[in-house]
Amino acid sequence: MNQANLATYSQSTWCPGCGNFAILNAIKGALAELHADGLATEDVVLVSGIGCHAKIVDYINVNSFYSLHGRVVPAAEGIKLANPKLKVIGFAGDGDAYGEGIEHLIFAAKRNIDITMIIHNNRVYGLTTGQYTPTSPLGFRGRSTPQGTSELPINPLEVILASGASYLARGTSHGIELLKSIFKEAILHKGFSLVDVLQVCVTYFNMYEYYDKHVYELKDHNSQDYNQALNKIREWDYNKEAAIALGVFYKTDNPTFEERFLADKPGEVADKDSIIKELLKKSV
Amino acid sequence: MNEISILIGGKAGFGIDKSGNIIGRLLNKLGYRVFIYRDYPSIIRGGHTFSIIRASSSRIAAHLDKVDLVIALNQETLGLHKDRLKKECFYIFDSEQVKPEAAGICGIGIPLIKYLKEENAPEIMRNSCIIGAMTKAIGLDFDVLESILKKEFHKDPELNVKVARRGFDAGKELIKMDPLSREGLPLITGNEAVALGLIKGGLDAYISYPMTPSSPILHYLAEVAKDFSLEVIHPESEISVILMSLGFSYMGKKVAVGTSGGGFCLMTEGISFSGMAELPVVIVLGQRPGPSTGLPTYSSQTELHFALHSGQGEFVRFIVAPGDAEEAYYWSAISLNMSYKYQIPAIVITDKLLGESTFNFDMNDIQDIKKEASVMWDRKSPYKRYLLNENGVSPLAFAGDKDAIVKASSYEHDEFGITTEDPKQTMLMQEKRLRKEEFLMQDLEKLSAVKVYGNNNSEIALLCWGSNKGVCIEAAQKFGLKVVQPVVINPFPVKQFQEALSGVKKLICVESNATGQLARLIREYGFNTNETILKYDGRPFSVDGLGKALEEKIK
Ligand SMILES: Cc1ncc(C[n+]2csc(CCOP(=O)(O)OP(=O)(O)O)c2C)c(N)n1
Ligand code: SF4
Ligand SMILES: [Mg+2]
C-alpha cells in the first residue's frame, strides 16, 4: 500500500484548535513510520466509538470499524481474535471508554489481549455539547451539572493498571512528537496497551494552559516496576493540583489472551459432516 | 404396549436429568421413538425436579400429562404427581425416603440405600438402582440396561451395573414393553441440534454469555470446539458478545451468539448496528417466561415481536422459529447461510421447551442444505465496502487485503464507508439495505417456509409456531385437523402461508403466551384467527391437555 499521507476525502469537522488534530497527526506519523519499518498498512484496523474523537477513522485511509458509543473494545477484540496477525488500534473518548463501556476496558486489560487503546481524554462529552465525564474534576460545571459535579473523577490509569494492562502511557495534545513515539511503542507492544491522551477540547473544557503549566516528561522511571508505575500514576488523580507526568508508566511482558486461547486450535477441519455424523451416532 | 410415559422425580441435585436420559436411551435402544421433557426449578440443590420420558412406536415431540409409571426418589414426587398416574400403584419408590401410606398410594418400594451400602456404592447410584427396578417393571431384560449403563458411565460402570442388578432383582413386572425390530435414532436436545446446525452452516466462532435456556449451546460448542476448530468465547456481557461477534463478522468469519430475553435486550443496539453496517451474525434467542427475570427455567413464546422489532431503525432481518430438533438443525444452518449471503442479522427463536427437551433426530428427514458463497470483490475497480448495486449486497473484502481498504460504520455512510448526512445518500443507502429483502424472499420461496401437517382436507386448522409443533400435530391427529406452522417469521412467507390456509374456514391459534403474538403478526398480513388457545404458566402444552382445550373450541 502506497499512501503518501493516509488522508481521505472526508472534510474534518473538528473545531479549530481541537486537540484531536494532534492525535490525528501523531497516529498518521506513527503509522507512516511503522510502515517504513515494515508494518503492512493493510494489516492495521482502526476502531472508534461515538463522539468527536471517533471521527478520526473517517480521516485516515486505513481499514476501519466505526463502532457504537462505548463499544470500541469488544469490537476490537473480535477483530483481533478473528485474525491475530492484525494490528488493531482503538480510539475512544473518555465518556466512551471510561463511562459507557468501562467494563470492556477492564476485561480487555484483564485478558491482556494484544490491542491498543488510545483514549481522547478531553474530560468532557464533546459531541453532546459539554457534559461531565468520569474524568472531569470535582465541581465541573457542565450542561447536566450546572451547579458543578458532586463526584470525584476516577484515575483511569490506576483502574486499568489494577485490571492487568501490560502497557500504560500518557500524552497530551500539546506534544505530537511524544505522542507519536508513544503510539508507535504501544502499537508494537505485545499485550493490552492503553494511552491516555489529555486531549484538549477548546470548546467545552479548554485546559491548554493548565496542562502546559503542570505536565512534565517522566525521567529515570523504571516502567518495568509495577510499584513505581503505580506511584507515578497516583501522583495526579485527575482532580487535585499536582504535577502531571507524561510518558510510559508501565510496560511489561505477559502472555496474551490470544496466545493462550488460540494455542492448540487446529487449522481448517476438512470434513465436518462426518464428525457431525460421528457425534450423532454416539447419541443413539 | 407400543407407547409408554415414565415420570422420574426428586430433588434438584439428585441426578434426575441423567436418569431421564438413561431411561430414554433404554427405550430408544428398543426401537421406540422418544421425547424427554425436563422440568426443573432455578435452583442447584433442592426444589422439585422431574423428567417425563415418553416413548412411542411413532415419532413424537410432546409429552402427555398422564403417565404409566412414576419413579419417586422422594416423598414430594408422590404427592405432586398423584393425578398423573393412569393406574393405581404403578409407582417405584425409594422405600427408605418415601412413606407411601402418607400419600395414600401403593407400589414397589426399593431399599436403595441398603443396597448401596451392601455394594459399597455412593449415594448418587440410587439412580442406577431404581432404574434397575424400572427395567424389570416395564418387562425388559437386564442386559439392555447393562449395555447402556456401561456406555453412559465412564466412572465405575461395573459398580453401576451391580447396583442396577440389585434393583432389577427386587422389582416386579407391571407393564410389558416389547422391543420393536428397528434401530434407535440419535437422541439430542434442541440446543444440540442448533449447535450442530450452526456448524453445518459453516460456523467459525460462537460467542455467548450464559443464560438459560441457551447456555447449553455454549457448553456444547465449547466441548466440541477443538473437533471443529471453533473459537468459543464467553466474554463479560451480552453487549460485549454482540460487538465481539460483529468484529468477527467484519473479518468474514461466520459467527453466532446465543442468549435469552434479558441478554437479547442488551444486544439490541448491536443488532441494529449489524443491520446498518451490514455485518452478518446469527442470534439464537431462547425464550423463557418474562417480563424481566421471570421464570428462568421454564418455557414461553413471548419474544416474537421483540425479535421482529428489536433495534432502532429499519433494516432487513431473517427470523426463523424451528419446532423440533431436525428443524433446529436445518434452520440454524440456513440462518447462517442467509445471514452471510445477504449481510444481515438472522435470529433463530427457540425456547426452553425446544432447547432443553430431548428429541429423536433423523438426518434422513433433513432437506439439502446448499452452501451459499458470499459475493466477493472482483478486484477490478477500487474497493467500496458499500457499493450500490442491484440487489443491495455489496461484494466483500477483508482487512489484510493489500489492495482494499475496508471501512465499516454504524453511521450512515457513503459507498466507501465514510460518514455522510447527505439526504440523497441517506435515501440511496437506506433503499440499498432494504432492497435485499425482495431477493431474500425469492430464496425463501424455494424452501419450506410454512409447514402443513395432518388432515389437509380439514376446514379447521391449528396455527402454531416453534416448539408447539409436536403437540399440535398430535392433538390435531386425534380430531382429524390440519396444522399450519410458519417456520420463517420474517420476511413473512405470505404466499406459502396463504396456500397453507386454502380450504381452512376456522383457524385456531395455539401459543405459549398471554396475548397471541403470532395471531397478531398474521393480522398485519390480512389473515385472521377465529380462536386462540393460550398458555402462559411457563409449562408446555401436553397432548392430552391441548386435546381437552380443543374439544371446547371445535364443538
Ligand atoms: C448508547 C448511546 N448513548 C448516548 C449516545 C450519545 N452520545 C454520543 S457521543 C456521546 C459522548 C461523547 O463523549 P466522549 O466519549 O468523551 O467523546 P468526545 O465527544 O468527547 O470525543 C454521547 C453521550 C450514543 N451515541 N449512544
Ligand atoms: S467539541 Fe471539543 S472535542 Fe469536539 S471537536 Fe470541538 S474542540 Fe474538539
Ligand atoms: Mg470526551
PDB file of N, CA, C and O and ligand atoms in Angstrom, chain A residues 13-20 51-53 55 122 124-127 129 199-205, ligand 2:
ATOM      1  N   THR A  13     -14.465  17.932  10.669  1.00  0.00           N
ATOM      2  CA  THR A  13     -15.489  18.793  11.300  1.00  0.00           C
ATOM      3  C   THR A  13     -15.162  19.072  12.764  1.00  0.00           C
ATOM      4  O   THR A  13     -16.032  19.383  13.557  1.00  0.00           O
ATOM      5  N   TRP A  14     -13.892  18.919  13.126  1.00  0.00           N
ATOM      6  CA  TRP A  14     -13.482  19.282  14.475  1.00  0.00           C
ATOM      7  C   TRP A  14     -13.356  20.803  14.576  1.00  0.00           C
ATOM      8  O   TRP A  14     -13.009  21.490  13.599  1.00  0.00           O
ATOM      9  N   CYS A  15     -13.560  21.364  15.766  1.00  0.00           N
ATOM     10  CA  CYS A  15     -13.398  22.800  15.979  1.00  0.00           C
ATOM     11  C   CYS A  15     -11.924  23.172  15.740  1.00  0.00           C
ATOM     12  O   CYS A  15     -11.030  22.396  16.085  1.00  0.00           O
ATOM     13  N   PRO A  16     -11.697  24.357  15.205  1.00  0.00           N
ATOM     14  CA  PRO A  16     -10.299  24.797  15.060  1.00  0.00           C
ATOM     15  C   PRO A  16      -9.627  24.808  16.423  1.00  0.00           C
ATOM     16  O   PRO A  16     -10.224  25.241  17.405  1.00  0.00           O
ATOM     17  N   GLY A  17      -8.434  24.254  16.474  1.00  0.00           N
ATOM     18  CA  GLY A  17      -7.702  24.246  17.745  1.00  0.00           C
ATOM     19  C   GLY A  17      -7.976  23.020  18.595  1.00  0.00           C
ATOM     20  O   GLY A  17      -7.385  22.838  19.662  1.00  0.00           O
ATOM     21  N   CYS A  18      -8.856  22.160  18.139  1.00  0.00           N
ATOM     22  CA  CYS A  18      -9.192  20.950  18.895  1.00  0.00           C
ATOM     23  C   CYS A  18      -7.979  20.033  19.027  1.00  0.00           C
ATOM     24  O   CYS A  18      -7.226  19.847  18.073  1.00  0.00           O
ATOM     25  N   GLY A  19      -7.823  19.449  20.189  1.00  0.00           N
ATOM     26  CA  GLY A  19      -6.702  18.554  20.440  1.00  0.00           C
ATOM     27  C   GLY A  19      -6.744  17.273  19.611  1.00  0.00           C
ATOM     28  O   GLY A  19      -5.740  16.571  19.510  1.00  0.00           O
ATOM     29  N   ASN A  20      -7.892  16.981  19.004  1.00  0.00           N
ATOM     30  CA  ASN A  20      -7.971  15.774  18.182  1.00  0.00           C
ATOM     31  C   ASN A  20      -7.035  15.837  16.977  1.00  0.00           C
ATOM     32  O   ASN A  20      -6.578  14.807  16.493  1.00  0.00           O
ATOM     33  N   GLY A  51     -18.419   9.890  19.246  1.00  0.00           N
ATOM     34  CA  GLY A  51     -18.026  11.115  19.930  1.00  0.00           C
ATOM     35  C   GLY A  51     -17.172  11.896  18.962  1.00  0.00           C
ATOM     36  O   GLY A  51     -16.894  11.417  17.861  1.00  0.00           O
ATOM     37  N   CYS A  52     -16.717  13.075  19.378  1.00  0.00           N
ATOM     38  CA  CYS A  52     -15.838  13.853  18.490  1.00  0.00           C
ATOM     39  C   CYS A  52     -14.622  13.022  18.093  1.00  0.00           C
ATOM     40  O   CYS A  52     -14.223  12.981  16.930  1.00  0.00           O
ATOM     41  N   HIS A  53     -14.025  12.361  19.082  1.00  0.00           N
ATOM     42  CA  HIS A  53     -12.825  11.555  18.846  1.00  0.00           C
ATOM     43  C   HIS A  53     -12.988  10.581  17.692  1.00  0.00           C
ATOM     44  O   HIS A  53     -12.085  10.333  16.916  1.00  0.00           O
ATOM     45  N   LYS A  55     -14.506  10.472  14.964  1.00  0.00           N
ATOM     46  CA  LYS A  55     -14.449  10.872  13.558  1.00  0.00           C
ATOM     47  C   LYS A  55     -13.086  10.575  12.958  1.00  0.00           C
ATOM     48  O   LYS A  55     -12.922  10.564  11.731  1.00  0.00           O
ATOM     49  N   ASN A 122     -10.615  14.270  26.813  1.00  0.00           N
ATOM     50  CA  ASN A 122     -10.816  15.722  26.946  1.00  0.00           C
ATOM     51  C   ASN A 122     -11.601  16.057  28.213  1.00  0.00           C
ATOM     52  O   ASN A 122     -11.908  17.196  28.485  1.00  0.00           O
ATOM     53  N   VAL A 124     -14.558  15.667  28.998  1.00  0.00           N
ATOM     54  CA  VAL A 124     -15.872  16.251  28.750  1.00  0.00           C
ATOM     55  C   VAL A 124     -16.518  15.457  27.606  1.00  0.00           C
ATOM     56  O   VAL A 124     -15.820  14.814  26.832  1.00  0.00           O
ATOM     57  N   TYR A 125     -17.853  15.472  27.568  1.00  0.00           N
ATOM     58  CA  TYR A 125     -18.531  14.943  26.388  1.00  0.00           C
ATOM     59  C   TYR A 125     -18.513  16.061  25.360  1.00  0.00           C
ATOM     60  O   TYR A 125     -19.182  17.078  25.547  1.00  0.00           O
ATOM     61  N   GLY A 126     -17.728  15.868  24.313  1.00  0.00           N
ATOM     62  CA  GLY A 126     -17.654  16.904  23.295  1.00  0.00           C
ATOM     63  C   GLY A 126     -18.877  16.897  22.391  1.00  0.00           C
ATOM     64  O   GLY A 126     -19.616  17.872  22.301  1.00  0.00           O
ATOM     65  N   LEU A 127     -19.121  15.773  21.774  1.00  0.00           N
ATOM     66  CA  LEU A 127     -20.139  15.708  20.725  1.00  0.00           C
ATOM     67  C   LEU A 127     -21.545  16.029  21.238  1.00  0.00           C
ATOM     68  O   LEU A 127     -22.366  16.561  20.516  1.00  0.00           O
ATOM     69  N   THR A 129     -22.170  18.147  23.448  1.00  0.00           N
ATOM     70  CA  THR A 129     -22.077  19.562  23.816  1.00  0.00           C
ATOM     71  C   THR A 129     -21.881  19.850  25.300  1.00  0.00           C
ATOM     72  O   THR A 129     -22.564  20.699  25.872  1.00  0.00           O
ATOM     73  N   GLN A 199      -6.381  15.277  25.780  1.00  0.00           N
ATOM     74  CA  GLN A 199      -6.712  15.961  24.524  1.00  0.00           C
ATOM     75  C   GLN A 199      -7.585  17.153  24.882  1.00  0.00           C
ATOM     76  O   GLN A 199      -8.613  16.991  25.527  1.00  0.00           O
ATOM     77  N   VAL A 200      -7.157  18.298  24.480  1.00  0.00           N
ATOM     78  CA  VAL A 200      -7.914  19.472  24.914  1.00  0.00           C
ATOM     79  C   VAL A 200      -9.112  19.735  23.999  1.00  0.00           C
ATOM     80  O   VAL A 200      -8.994  19.713  22.774  1.00  0.00           O
ATOM     81  N   CYS A 201     -10.253  19.935  24.647  1.00  0.00           N
ATOM     82  CA  CYS A 201     -11.459  20.358  23.937  1.00  0.00           C
ATOM     83  C   CYS A 201     -11.543  21.874  24.082  1.00  0.00           C
ATOM     84  O   CYS A 201     -11.840  22.376  25.166  1.00  0.00           O
ATOM     85  N   VAL A 202     -11.235  22.583  23.009  1.00  0.00           N
ATOM     86  CA  VAL A 202     -11.185  24.052  23.136  1.00  0.00           C
ATOM     87  C   VAL A 202     -12.567  24.638  23.394  1.00  0.00           C
ATOM     88  O   VAL A 202     -12.702  25.702  23.976  1.00  0.00           O
ATOM     89  N   THR A 203     -13.588  23.933  22.982  1.00  0.00           N
ATOM     90  CA  THR A 203     -14.931  24.495  23.074  1.00  0.00           C
ATOM     91  C   THR A 203     -15.571  24.303  24.447  1.00  0.00           C
ATOM     92  O   THR A 203     -16.200  25.205  24.982  1.00  0.00           O
ATOM     93  N   TYR A 204     -15.396  23.124  25.028  1.00  0.00           N
ATOM     94  CA  TYR A 204     -16.115  22.858  26.282  1.00  0.00           C
ATOM     95  C   TYR A 204     -15.230  22.719  27.525  1.00  0.00           C
ATOM     96  O   TYR A 204     -15.734  22.714  28.643  1.00  0.00           O
ATOM     97  N   PHE A 205     -13.930  22.564  27.328  1.00  0.00           N
ATOM     98  CA  PHE A 205     -13.068  22.433  28.507  1.00  0.00           C
ATOM     99  C   PHE A 205     -11.630  22.726  28.098  1.00  0.00           C
ATOM    100  O   PHE A 205     -10.824  21.808  27.948  1.00  0.00           O
TER     101      PHE A 205
HETATM  102  S1  SF4 C   2     -16.256  19.985  20.774  1.00  0.00           S
HETATM  103 FE1  SF4 C   2     -14.276  19.845  21.704  1.00  0.00          FE
HETATM  104  S2  SF4 C   2     -13.601  17.764  21.280  1.00  0.00           S
HETATM  105 FE2  SF4 C   2     -15.264  18.212  19.895  1.00  0.00          FE
HETATM  106  S3  SF4 C   2     -14.284  18.965  18.065  1.00  0.00           S
HETATM  107 FE3  SF4 C   2     -14.791  20.736  19.281  1.00  0.00          FE
HETATM  108  S4  SF4 C   2     -12.967  21.091  20.453  1.00  0.00           S
HETATM  109 FE4  SF4 C   2     -12.806  19.072  19.653  1.00  0.00          FE
END
